[in-house]
Coordinates of C-alpha atoms in Angstrom, one line a residue:
X99 CA 3.5 -20.3 -8.6
X100 CA 6.7 -18.5 -9.6
X101 CA 8.2 -16.3 -6.9
X102 CA 9.9 -13.1 -8.0
X103 CA 13.4 -12.1 -6.9
X104 CA 12.0 -9.1 -5.1
X105 CA 9.8 -11.2 -2.9
X106 CA 12.7 -13.5 -2.1
X107 CA 14.9 -10.6 -1.2
X108 CA 12.2 -9.0 0.9
X109 CA 12.0 -12.2 3.0
X110 CA 15.7 -12.9 3.1
X111 CA 17.0 -9.6 4.4
X112 CA 14.7 -9.5 7.5
X113 CA 15.5 -13.2 8.2
X114 CA 19.3 -12.4 8.1
X115 CA 18.8 -9.5 10.5
X116 CA 16.7 -11.5 13.0
X117 CA 19.1 -14.5 12.7
X118 CA 22.1 -12.3 13.4
X119 CA 20.7 -10.9 16.6
X120 CA 19.6 -14.3 17.8
X121 CA 23.0 -15.7 17.0
X122 CA 24.8 -12.9 18.8
X123 CA 22.5 -13.2 21.8
X124 CA 23.0 -17.0 21.9
X125 CA 26.8 -16.7 22.0
X126 CA 26.7 -13.8 24.5
X127 CA 24.6 -15.7 27.0
X128 CA 25.7 -19.3 26.4
X129 CA 27.6 -21.0 29.3
X130 CA 31.1 -22.5 28.8
X131 CA 31.4 -26.1 27.7
X132 CA 31.7 -28.4 30.7
X133 CA 32.5 -31.7 29.1
X134 CA 30.4 -34.5 27.8
X135 CA 28.6 -35.1 31.1
X136 CA 27.6 -31.6 32.1
X137 CA 25.9 -31.4 35.4
X138 CA 22.4 -30.1 35.5
X139 CA 22.0 -29.9 39.3
X140 CA 23.6 -27.0 41.2
X141 CA 25.1 -27.1 44.7
X142 CA 26.0 -24.1 46.8
X143 CA 29.6 -23.5 47.7
X144 CA 28.9 -23.8 51.5
X145 CA 27.3 -27.2 51.0
X146 CA 30.3 -28.2 48.8
X147 CA 32.6 -27.4 51.7
X148 CA 30.5 -29.5 54.0
X149 CA 30.6 -32.4 51.6
X150 CA 34.4 -31.9 51.4
X151 CA 34.9 -32.1 55.1
X152 CA 32.6 -35.1 55.4
X153 CA 34.7 -37.0 52.8
X154 CA 31.8 -37.4 50.4
X155 CA 33.5 -35.7 47.4
X156 CA 35.3 -38.2 45.1
X157 CA 36.5 -36.0 42.2
X158 CA 36.5 -32.3 41.1
X159 CA 36.8 -30.8 37.6
X160 CA 37.5 -27.1 37.3
X161 CA 36.2 -25.0 34.3
X162 CA 36.0 -21.4 33.2
X163 CA 39.3 -20.4 34.8
X164 CA 38.5 -21.9 38.2
X165 CA 35.1 -20.1 38.5
X166 CA 33.0 -23.3 38.0
X167 CA 33.5 -26.9 39.3
X168 CA 31.8 -30.2 38.3
X169 CA 31.8 -32.3 41.5
X170 CA 31.2 -36.1 41.9
X171 CA 29.8 -36.6 45.4
X172 CA 28.2 -39.4 47.4
X173 CA 24.7 -38.5 48.4
X174 CA 23.5 -40.4 51.5
X175 CA 19.9 -39.5 50.6
X176 CA 20.2 -41.5 47.4
X177 CA 21.6 -44.7 49.0
X178 CA 25.2 -43.4 48.8
X179 CA 25.1 -43.2 45.0
X180 CA 27.4 -40.8 43.3
X181 CA 25.7 -37.6 42.0
X182 CA 27.2 -35.1 39.5
X183 CA 26.8 -31.5 40.7
X184 CA 27.7 -28.1 39.5
X185 CA 29.3 -25.6 41.9
X186 CA 29.9 -21.9 41.3
X187 CA 33.2 -21.0 43.0
X188 CA 34.2 -17.6 44.4
X189 CA 37.1 -15.8 43.0
X190 CA 38.9 -15.5 46.3
X191 CA 39.1 -19.3 47.2
X192 CA 42.8 -20.1 46.4
X193 CA 42.9 -22.5 49.4
X194 CA 40.5 -24.9 47.6
X195 CA 43.3 -26.6 45.7
X196 CA 45.3 -27.2 48.9
X197 CA 42.3 -28.7 50.6
X198 CA 41.7 -31.0 47.7
X199 CA 45.3 -32.2 47.8
X200 CA 45.1 -32.7 51.6
X201 CA 42.0 -34.8 51.2
X202 CA 43.5 -36.9 48.3
X203 CA 40.7 -36.0 46.0
X204 CA 41.4 -36.2 42.3
X205 CA 40.9 -33.0 40.5
X206 CA 41.6 -31.6 37.0
X207 CA 41.6 -28.1 35.5
X208 CA 40.3 -27.4 32.0
X209 CA 41.5 -24.2 30.3
X210 CA 38.8 -21.9 29.0
X211 CA 37.9 -22.2 25.2
X212 CA 37.6 -19.1 23.0
X213 CA 34.9 -20.4 20.7
X214 CA 32.3 -17.8 21.6
X215 CA 34.7 -14.9 20.7
X216 CA 35.6 -16.6 17.5
X217 CA 32.0 -17.1 16.4
X218 CA 31.1 -13.6 17.5
X219 CA 33.9 -12.2 15.3
X220 CA 32.7 -14.2 12.4
X221 CA 29.1 -13.1 13.0
X222 CA 30.2 -9.4 13.0
X223 CA 32.0 -9.9 9.7
X224 CA 29.6 -12.2 7.8
X225 CA 26.4 -10.2 8.4
X226 CA 27.7 -6.9 6.9
X227 CA 29.1 -8.9 3.9
X228 CA 25.7 -10.6 3.3
X229 CA 23.9 -7.3 3.6
X230 CA 26.1 -5.5 1.2
X231 CA 25.9 -8.4 -1.3
X232 CA 22.1 -8.4 -1.0
X233 CA 21.9 -4.6 -1.7
X234 CA 24.3 -4.9 -4.6
X235 CA 22.1 -7.7 -6.1
X236 CA 19.0 -5.5 -5.6
X237 CA 20.4 -2.5 -7.4
X238 CA 22.0 -4.6 -10.1
X239 CA 18.7 -6.3 -10.9
X240 CA 16.6 -3.1 -10.6
X241 CA 18.8 -1.4 -13.2
X242 CA 17.1 -3.5 -15.8
X243 CA 13.6 -2.9 -14.5
X244 CA 11.8 0.4 -15.6
X245 CA 11.0 2.5 -12.6
X246 CA 13.0 0.3 -10.2
X247 CA 15.2 1.6 -7.3
X248 CA 18.2 1.5 -9.6
X249 CA 16.6 4.2 -11.7
X250 CA 17.0 6.8 -9.0
X251 CA 19.8 8.5 -10.9
X252 CA 17.8 8.3 -14.2
X253 CA 14.9 10.6 -13.3
X254 CA 15.9 13.0 -16.0
X255 CA 16.1 10.4 -18.7
X256 CA 13.4 10.1 -21.2
X257 CA 10.9 7.2 -20.8
X258 CA 10.0 7.1 -24.4
X259 CA 9.6 3.7 -26.0
X260 CA 12.0 3.5 -28.9
X261 CA 11.9 1.3 -32.0
X262 CA 14.7 1.6 -34.5
X263 CA 12.5 0.1 -37.2
X264 CA 8.9 0.8 -36.3
X265 CA 7.2 -2.6 -36.7
X266 CA 3.9 -1.6 -35.2
X267 CA 2.0 -4.0 -37.3
X268 CA -0.4 -1.2 -38.4
X269 CA -0.6 0.3 -41.9
X270 CA -2.9 2.8 -43.5
X271 CA -4.9 -0.1 -44.9
X272 CA -5.8 -1.1 -41.3
X273 CA -7.2 2.4 -40.5
X274 CA -10.6 3.1 -42.0
X275 CA -13.2 5.8 -41.6
X276 CA -10.7 8.8 -41.5
X277 CA -9.8 9.2 -45.1
X278 CA -9.2 12.9 -45.0
X279 CA -6.7 12.5 -42.1
X280 CA -5.0 9.7 -43.9
X281 CA -4.5 11.9 -47.0
X282 CA -2.8 14.6 -44.9
X283 CA -0.6 12.1 -43.1
X284 CA 0.4 10.3 -46.3
X285 CA 2.3 13.4 -47.2
X286 CA 4.3 13.2 -44.0
X287 CA 5.2 9.6 -44.8
X288 CA 6.2 10.5 -48.4
X289 CA 8.5 13.3 -47.1
X290 CA 10.2 10.9 -44.7
X291 CA 10.7 8.3 -47.5
X292 CA 11.5 10.7 -50.4
X293 CA 12.3 14.2 -49.1
X294 CA 14.0 15.3 -52.3
X295 CA 10.6 15.4 -54.0
X296 CA 9.6 18.3 -51.7
X297 CA 12.9 20.0 -51.2
X298 CA 13.3 20.3 -55.0
X299 CA 10.5 22.8 -55.1
X300 CA 11.5 24.6 -51.9
X301 CA 9.0 22.9 -49.6
X302 CA 10.1 22.1 -46.0
X303 CA 9.0 19.3 -43.8
X304 CA 6.3 20.1 -41.3
X305 CA 7.7 20.2 -37.8
X306 CA 4.6 19.0 -36.0
X307 CA 1.2 17.5 -36.7
X308 CA -1.5 17.7 -34.0
X309 CA -4.3 15.1 -34.2
X310 CA -7.5 16.5 -32.7
X311 CA -10.6 14.5 -32.1
X312 CA -12.9 12.8 -29.5
X313 CA -11.7 9.7 -27.7
X314 CA -11.8 6.4 -29.7
X315 CA -11.6 8.0 -33.2
X316 CA -8.3 6.4 -34.0
X317 CA -5.6 9.1 -33.3
X318 CA -3.1 6.7 -31.7
X319 CA -3.9 4.1 -34.4
X320 CA -3.0 6.7 -37.0
X321 CA 0.3 7.4 -35.4
X322 CA 1.1 3.7 -35.4
X323 CA 0.2 3.6 -39.1
X324 CA 2.5 6.5 -39.9
X325 CA 5.4 4.7 -38.2
X326 CA 4.5 1.4 -39.9
X327 CA 4.3 3.0 -43.3
X328 CA 7.5 5.2 -43.0
X329 CA 9.7 2.6 -41.5
X330 CA 11.8 5.2 -39.6
X331 CA 12.9 5.3 -36.0
X332 CA 9.8 5.8 -33.8
X333 CA 9.7 7.4 -30.3
X334 CA 6.4 6.9 -28.4
X335 CA 5.6 8.6 -25.1
X336 CA 2.6 9.9 -23.2
X337 CA 2.4 13.6 -22.0
X338 CA 1.9 12.5 -18.4
X339 CA 5.3 10.8 -18.4
X340 CA 7.1 14.1 -18.6
X341 CA 5.6 15.4 -15.4
X342 CA 7.1 14.4 -12.1
X343 CA 6.9 15.7 -8.5
X344 CA 10.5 17.1 -8.7
X345 CA 10.9 20.5 -10.5
X346 CA 13.0 20.3 -13.6
X347 CA 12.7 16.5 -14.2
X348 CA 10.1 17.0 -17.0
X349 CA 12.3 19.6 -18.8
X350 CA 15.3 17.2 -18.5
X351 CA 13.3 14.4 -20.1
X352 CA 12.3 16.6 -23.0
X353 CA 15.9 17.5 -23.6
X354 CA 17.0 13.9 -23.4
X355 CA 14.2 12.8 -25.8
X356 CA 15.1 15.3 -28.5
X357 CA 18.8 14.5 -28.0
X358 CA 18.1 10.9 -28.8
X359 CA 15.8 11.9 -31.7
X360 CA 18.5 14.0 -33.3
X361 CA 21.0 11.1 -33.2
X362 CA 18.6 9.0 -35.2
X363 CA 17.0 11.6 -37.5
X364 CA 14.9 11.4 -39.7
X365 CA 12.5 10.0 -37.1
X366 CA 9.0 10.3 -35.6
X367 CA 8.2 11.4 -32.1
X368 CA 4.7 10.6 -31.0
X369 CA 3.3 12.3 -27.8
X370 CA 0.0 11.0 -26.7
X371 CA -2.4 13.1 -24.6
X372 CA -0.2 16.2 -25.0
X373 CA -2.7 18.3 -23.0
X374 CA -1.2 16.8 -19.9
X375 CA 1.9 18.8 -20.4
X376 CA 0.8 21.5 -22.9
X377 CA -2.0 23.3 -21.0
X378 CA -2.1 27.1 -21.0
X379 CA 0.5 28.8 -18.8
X380 CA -0.1 31.4 -16.2
X381 CA -3.6 30.6 -15.3
X382 CA -3.2 32.6 -12.0
X383 CA -5.4 30.3 -9.9
X384 CA -3.8 28.3 -7.2
X385 CA -0.2 29.4 -7.9
X386 CA 0.2 27.3 -11.1
X387 CA 2.5 24.3 -11.5
X388 CA 6.1 25.3 -12.1
X389 CA 7.1 21.8 -13.1
X390 CA 4.5 21.6 -15.8
X391 CA 5.3 25.1 -17.1
X392 CA 9.0 24.4 -17.2
X393 CA 8.4 21.2 -19.1
X394 CA 6.2 23.1 -21.6
X395 CA 8.8 25.9 -22.0
X396 CA 11.5 23.3 -22.8
X397 CA 9.2 21.6 -25.3
X398 CA 8.5 24.9 -27.0
X399 CA 12.2 25.6 -27.2
X400 CA 13.1 22.2 -28.6
X401 CA 10.4 22.4 -31.3
X402 CA 11.4 25.9 -32.6
X403 CA 14.4 27.1 -30.7
X404 CA 17.8 28.3 -31.8
X405 CA 18.9 24.8 -32.9
X406 CA 17.1 23.2 -35.8
X407 CA 15.6 19.8 -35.4
X408 CA 15.9 18.8 -39.1
X409 CA 14.2 15.5 -39.8
X410 CA 12.3 15.2 -36.6
X411 CA 8.5 15.1 -37.0
X412 CA 6.4 15.5 -33.9
X413 CA 3.0 14.0 -33.9
X414 CA 0.8 14.7 -30.9
X415 CA -2.8 13.6 -30.1
X416 CA -5.4 15.3 -27.8
X417 CA -9.1 15.5 -27.4
X418 CA -8.9 18.9 -25.6
X419 CA -7.3 21.4 -28.0
X420 CA -9.1 24.3 -26.3
X421 CA -6.9 24.0 -23.2
X422 CA -3.6 23.9 -25.1
X423 CA -1.2 26.9 -24.9
X424 CA -1.4 29.2 -27.9
X425 CA 2.4 29.2 -28.3
X426 CA 2.2 25.4 -28.9
X427 CA -0.3 25.7 -31.7
X428 CA 1.3 28.4 -33.8
X429 CA 2.9 27.6 -37.2
X430 CA 6.5 26.5 -36.9
X431 CA 5.7 24.2 -34.0
X432 CA 2.5 22.4 -34.9
X433 CA 2.1 23.3 -38.5
X434 CA -0.9 21.2 -39.1
X435 CA -4.0 20.4 -37.1
X436 CA -5.8 17.4 -38.4
X437 CA -9.3 16.7 -37.1
X438 CA -10.0 13.0 -36.6
X439 CA -13.8 13.0 -36.1
X440 CA -16.4 10.3 -35.7
X441 CA -16.9 8.5 -39.1
X442 CA -19.9 9.0 -41.3
X443 CA -22.0 6.1 -42.6
X444 CA -19.4 5.3 -45.3
X445 CA -16.6 5.5 -42.7
X446 CA -18.5 3.3 -40.3
X447 CA -19.0 0.7 -43.0
X448 CA -15.3 0.7 -43.8
X449 CA -14.4 0.4 -40.1
X450 CA -16.8 -2.6 -39.8
X451 CA -15.3 -4.3 -42.8
X452 CA -11.8 -3.9 -41.3
X453 CA -12.8 -5.4 -37.9
X454 CA -14.9 -8.1 -39.5
X455 CA -11.9 -9.7 -41.3
X456 CA -11.1 -12.1 -38.5
X457 CA -14.6 -12.9 -37.4
X458 CA -17.1 -15.5 -38.6
X459 CA -20.2 -13.6 -39.8
X460 CA -23.2 -15.2 -41.5
X461 CA -24.1 -14.2 -45.0
X462 CA -27.4 -12.7 -43.9
X463 CA -25.6 -10.0 -41.9
X464 CA -25.7 -6.6 -43.6
X465 CA -22.8 -4.4 -42.4
X466 CA -24.4 -1.5 -44.1
X467 CA -27.5 -1.9 -41.9
X468 CA -25.3 -2.0 -38.9
X469 CA -23.5 1.1 -40.0
X470 CA -26.8 2.9 -40.5
X471 CA -28.0 2.0 -37.1
X472 CA -24.9 3.2 -35.3
X473 CA -24.6 7.0 -35.9
X474 CA -22.1 8.7 -33.7
X475 CA -20.1 5.5 -33.1
X476 CA -16.3 5.9 -33.2
X477 CA -13.9 3.3 -34.5
X478 CA -13.3 2.0 -31.0
X479 CA -17.1 1.8 -30.4
X480 CA -17.5 -0.3 -33.6
X481 CA -14.6 -2.6 -32.7
X482 CA -16.2 -3.1 -29.3
X483 CA -19.6 -3.7 -30.9
X484 CA -18.3 -6.6 -33.1
X485 CA -16.4 -8.0 -30.2
X486 CA -19.5 -8.1 -28.0
X487 CA -21.4 -9.7 -30.9
X488 CA -18.7 -12.4 -31.2
X489 CA -18.8 -13.0 -27.4
X490 CA -22.6 -13.5 -27.6
X491 CA -22.2 -15.8 -30.6
X492 CA -19.7 -18.0 -28.6
X493 CA -22.0 -18.0 -25.6
X494 CA -24.9 -19.2 -27.7
X495 CA -22.7 -21.8 -29.3
X496 CA -23.3 -20.6 -32.9
X497 CA -20.8 -21.1 -35.7
X498 CA -21.2 -17.4 -36.9
X499 CA -22.7 -14.2 -35.7
X500 CA -26.1 -13.2 -37.1
X501 CA -28.1 -10.0 -37.0
X502 CA -29.6 -11.1 -33.8
X503 CA -26.3 -11.1 -32.0
X504 CA -25.3 -7.8 -33.6
X505 CA -28.6 -6.1 -32.6
X506 CA -28.3 -7.4 -29.0
X507 CA -24.7 -6.1 -29.0
X508 CA -25.8 -2.7 -30.1
X509 CA -28.5 -2.6 -27.4
X510 CA -25.9 -3.7 -24.8
X511 CA -23.3 -1.1 -25.8
X512 CA -25.8 1.8 -25.9
X513 CA -28.2 0.9 -23.0
X514 CA -26.4 -1.7 -20.9
X515 CA -26.9 -5.3 -20.0
X516 CA -30.3 -7.0 -20.4
X517 CA -32.2 -7.3 -17.2
X518 CA -35.0 -9.7 -16.0
X519 CA -38.3 -9.1 -17.9
X520 CA -41.1 -7.6 -15.9
X521 CA -44.0 -9.8 -14.8
X522 CA -47.4 -9.0 -16.1
X523 CA -49.2 -6.4 -14.0
X524 CA -50.0 -2.8 -13.6
X525 CA -46.4 -1.6 -13.7
X526 CA -45.7 -3.5 -16.9
X527 CA -48.8 -2.0 -18.6
X528 CA -47.9 1.5 -17.5
X529 CA -44.3 1.1 -18.9
X530 CA -45.9 -0.3 -22.2
X531 CA -48.1 2.8 -22.5
X532 CA -45.1 5.0 -21.8
X533 CA -42.9 3.4 -24.5
X534 CA -45.8 3.2 -27.1
X535 CA -46.4 6.9 -26.4
X536 CA -42.8 7.7 -27.5
X537 CA -43.1 5.5 -30.5
X538 CA -46.6 6.7 -31.7
X539 CA -45.6 10.4 -31.5
X540 CA -42.3 9.7 -33.2
X541 CA -44.1 7.8 -36.0
X542 CA -46.8 10.4 -36.6
X543 CA -44.4 13.4 -36.8
X544 CA -43.0 13.8 -40.2
X545 CA -39.7 15.3 -39.1
X546 CA -39.0 12.7 -36.4
X547 CA -36.6 9.8 -36.9
X548 CA -38.3 6.5 -37.7
X549 CA -38.9 3.9 -35.0
X550 CA -36.4 1.1 -35.0
X551 CA -38.0 -1.0 -32.3
X552 CA -40.0 -0.9 -29.0
X553 CA -39.2 -3.2 -26.1
X554 CA -40.2 -3.9 -22.6
X555 CA -37.0 -5.8 -21.8
X556 CA -35.1 -3.8 -19.2
X557 CA -31.5 -2.6 -20.0
X558 CA -29.4 -0.7 -17.6
X559 CA -31.5 1.7 -15.5
X560 CA -34.3 1.7 -18.1
X561 CA -37.4 -0.5 -17.6
X562 CA -38.3 -0.2 -21.3
X563 CA -36.8 1.4 -24.4
X564 CA -37.9 2.9 -27.7
X565 CA -35.2 3.0 -30.4
X566 CA -35.2 5.5 -33.2
X567 CA -32.9 5.2 -36.2
X568 CA -32.1 8.2 -38.4
X569 CA -32.2 7.7 -42.2
X570 CA -28.8 9.4 -42.7
X571 CA -26.1 11.3 -40.8
X572 CA -27.4 14.7 -40.0
X573 CA -24.7 17.3 -39.8
X574 CA -27.3 20.1 -39.7
X575 CA -30.6 19.8 -37.9
X576 CA -33.6 22.1 -38.7
X577 CA -35.9 23.8 -36.2
X578 CA -38.8 21.5 -37.1
X579 CA -36.6 18.4 -36.4
X580 CA -35.6 19.6 -33.0
X581 CA -39.2 20.4 -32.1
X582 CA -40.2 16.9 -33.3
X583 CA -37.6 15.3 -31.1
X584 CA -38.8 17.3 -28.1
X585 CA -42.4 16.3 -28.8
X586 CA -41.3 12.6 -29.2
X587 CA -39.4 12.7 -25.9
X588 CA -42.5 14.0 -24.2
X589 CA -44.7 11.3 -25.7
X590 CA -44.1 8.9 -22.8
X591 CA -45.2 11.4 -20.1
X592 CA -48.2 12.5 -22.2
X593 CA -49.3 8.8 -22.5
X594 CA -49.1 8.4 -18.7
X595 CA -51.1 11.6 -18.2
X596 CA -53.8 10.8 -20.7
X597 CA -54.3 7.1 -20.0
X598 CA -53.9 7.0 -16.2
X599 CA -54.5 10.5 -15.1
X600 CA -52.3 13.2 -13.5
X601 CA -52.2 11.5 -10.1
X602 CA -50.6 8.3 -11.7
X603 CA -47.8 10.0 -13.5
X604 CA -44.5 8.3 -12.6
X605 CA -40.8 9.2 -12.4
X606 CA -40.1 7.2 -15.6
X607 CA -39.9 10.4 -17.7
X608 CA -37.1 11.9 -15.6
X609 CA -34.4 11.3 -18.3
X610 CA -36.8 12.5 -21.0
X611 CA -37.4 15.8 -19.3
X612 CA -33.7 16.4 -19.0
X613 CA -33.3 15.9 -22.7
X614 CA -36.2 18.2 -23.4
X615 CA -34.7 21.0 -21.2
X616 CA -31.3 20.7 -22.9
X617 CA -32.6 20.8 -26.4
X618 CA -35.0 23.7 -25.7
X619 CA -32.3 25.7 -24.0
X620 CA -29.9 25.2 -27.0
X621 CA -32.6 26.3 -29.3
X622 CA -32.9 29.6 -27.4
X623 CA -29.4 30.4 -26.3
X624 CA -27.2 28.9 -29.1
X625 CA -29.2 28.5 -32.3
X626 CA -31.4 31.6 -32.2
X627 CA -34.6 29.6 -32.7
X628 CA -36.9 31.6 -30.5
X629 CA -38.6 35.0 -30.1
X630 CA -35.3 36.5 -28.7
X631 CA -34.0 36.6 -32.2
X632 CA -30.8 35.2 -33.9
X633 CA -28.6 35.6 -30.9
X634 CA -26.0 33.2 -29.4
X635 CA -26.1 33.9 -25.7
X636 CA -24.0 31.0 -24.4
X637 CA -20.5 29.8 -25.6
X638 CA -20.1 26.2 -26.6
X639 CA -16.5 26.2 -25.3
X640 CA -15.9 24.4 -22.0
X641 CA -14.9 26.5 -19.0
X642 CA -11.2 26.4 -18.3
X643 CA -10.1 27.3 -14.8
X644 CA -8.1 30.5 -14.7
X645 CA -9.2 31.7 -18.1
X646 CA -13.0 31.7 -17.7
X647 CA -13.4 31.6 -14.0
X648 CA -14.2 35.2 -13.5
X649 CA -15.8 36.0 -16.8
X650 CA -19.3 37.6 -16.5
X651 CA -22.4 36.2 -18.1
X652 CA -23.1 37.4 -21.7
X653 CA -26.7 38.6 -20.9
X654 CA -28.6 40.5 -18.2
X655 CA -31.1 39.2 -15.7
X656 CA -34.0 40.3 -17.8
X657 CA -32.7 38.3 -20.8
X658 CA -32.2 35.3 -18.4
X659 CA -35.8 35.6 -17.4
X660 CA -36.9 35.7 -21.0
X661 CA -34.8 32.7 -21.8
X662 CA -36.6 30.7 -19.1
X663 CA -39.9 31.8 -20.5
X664 CA -39.0 30.8 -24.0
X665 CA -37.9 27.3 -22.8
X666 CA -41.2 26.8 -20.9
X667 CA -43.2 28.0 -24.0
X668 CA -41.4 25.5 -26.3
X669 CA -41.8 22.6 -23.9
X670 CA -45.4 23.5 -23.2
X671 CA -46.4 23.6 -26.9
X672 CA -44.6 20.4 -27.6
X673 CA -46.3 18.7 -24.6
X674 CA -49.7 19.8 -25.8
X675 CA -48.9 18.4 -29.3
X676 CA -47.9 15.1 -27.8
X677 CA -51.1 14.9 -25.7
X678 CA -53.2 15.6 -28.8
X679 CA -51.5 12.8 -30.7
X680 CA -52.2 10.4 -27.8
X681 CA -55.9 11.4 -27.6
X682 CA -56.4 11.1 -31.4
X683 CA -54.9 7.6 -31.6
X684 CA -56.1 5.9 -28.4
X685 CA -57.5 2.9 -30.2
X686 CA -54.3 1.9 -32.0
X687 CA -52.3 2.7 -28.8
X688 CA -54.4 0.2 -26.9
X689 CA -53.8 -2.5 -29.5
X690 CA -50.1 -1.8 -29.6
X691 CA -49.8 -2.0 -25.8
X692 CA -51.6 -5.4 -25.8
X693 CA -49.3 -6.7 -28.5
X694 CA -46.2 -5.3 -26.8
X695 CA -47.1 -6.9 -23.5
X696 CA -47.6 -10.2 -25.3
X697 CA -44.4 -10.1 -27.4
X698 CA -42.2 -7.8 -25.3
X699 CA -40.6 -6.4 -28.4
X700 CA -42.1 -4.9 -31.6
X701 CA -39.8 -4.0 -34.5
X702 CA -40.2 -0.7 -36.4
X703 CA -41.7 -2.2 -39.6
X704 CA -44.4 -4.1 -37.8
X705 CA -45.2 -1.0 -35.6
X706 CA -45.6 1.2 -38.7
X707 CA -47.8 -1.3 -40.4
X708 CA -50.2 -1.5 -37.5
X709 CA -50.3 2.3 -37.2
X710 CA -51.0 2.7 -40.9
X711 CA -54.2 0.7 -40.5
X712 CA -55.7 3.4 -38.3
X713 CA -54.3 6.8 -39.3
X714 CA -52.0 8.8 -41.6
X715 CA -48.9 10.7 -40.8
X716 CA -49.5 14.5 -40.6
X717 CA -47.4 16.6 -43.0
X718 CA -44.7 19.1 -42.0
X719 CA -46.8 22.2 -42.6
X720 CA -49.5 21.1 -40.2
X721 CA -47.0 20.3 -37.4
X722 CA -45.3 23.7 -37.8
X723 CA -48.6 25.6 -37.8
X724 CA -49.7 24.0 -34.5
X725 CA -46.4 25.1 -32.9

């Protein structure tokens, strides 16, 4: 395991500190050196005098300036053997030397050594030097680490990632499904490469391009493609990197970013998630955020201030254009707003072809069928779909992915991981009737999407699933189609009610009822598809704190009561229609349930073939008349 320099330093500095104090304490408390044969046994001064008078002392060595003596004495208790003893002498005993001479006892005096003071001085000098050297090493190394301690003086510097020649590895050919956006952005690339073509007719370069769209549609990928195609210097930064806890730091970073951009113009500045810094100013709730507002003000000034930023094109991306400040969106700052929406069926097919280049796919796989089955998928969703299919292929040890792996990947992405199949019993039969109820109602309603498959294999929180596949992308939905979807969503609860009785109705229809309530309310309050008339009573715009916090409702209590009544009427009529379909087709439902319990999955074609043996699909006029 490789140890980083920070870890080594964190362990070394505390060790030096502890070692220094231990060292100092050792030299402060260590006794003087008493020779090679230092005595370990002590003897009192009074006893030493007794031994001296009795003639038992043979030699004396004085240490530590005459304060300590090492005495060789004859001990009668040890068979008159000589014992080496240590004696602490008082300071006021000058007569001791005279008595030793009178008794003809050999003695020697050793001058005190100054080693302790020397080592103490060295310790006091070495430790500060080591500490300063360690701190110098720390700050020197951290200067090369983004965000390290050495960056304390660089708070105001821009954190933009800069490439002199933008080799992002992404070109327009690698971006599919957003052809309209690519056409708009190709003009920006052409202007960067050949500006004289536009300036000759008086056109000026757009200062800013705002990419708007839901997450995963390819906004960041488009910015990389622009940089790759243009081949000009490319600055990339996220909106959140401008905002810091210190007031004025974000504005300083904006100034530093544009200063660097001017030095390398023409160039591209890409700001991802600009809503983090470009939200509306002066919301008035909670006092606001001065740091964010100062950063936004500086950004507005740099984009269209007194100084021109010729040759600098700002490309920003966001999925929340409704919360951006209006001053940021005006012409002269962001001249163009390009919508990058989820691709249609042709766009999904193109995206699948791009992501299928480096994957082994069997010849039987139809990417067009996959594109038709994945309405609403973004480019990121489709890339994840093929990656999940490739993982399943490797897990099953196949040479190439087939439609089975792709279908399983679609189910996993939409509904979650596959669970353990239910054992045969009452619960499994009830779930089978519930799912067949959805499928039979959806099949017998002309305006409903066709059934793709019915399964009892649990996925995520669902114990069973019924998949519907639209024939084409539906930008506009008619009233009859919405009513058909509401009726199909109520088919499961209707089957439980008719087959098992009201007392055996389960909580399995909870999610279905939420969808029913949402669709019915939108019919009444947004699309004018009720007896209240063609009125839009609710805004589709999300609430923004400060702007919409205190706004009143757009209708009175009486209208609110009528809205609730209309929702109940729509749901009640659709539920009665679903119950009638279940009663009229009980025989085929029982057969389909037995088959579903046996096989656990029935695909749409087989399901429709069995239903066609018993009944015909009602026409649109009959369905509308009943409702």
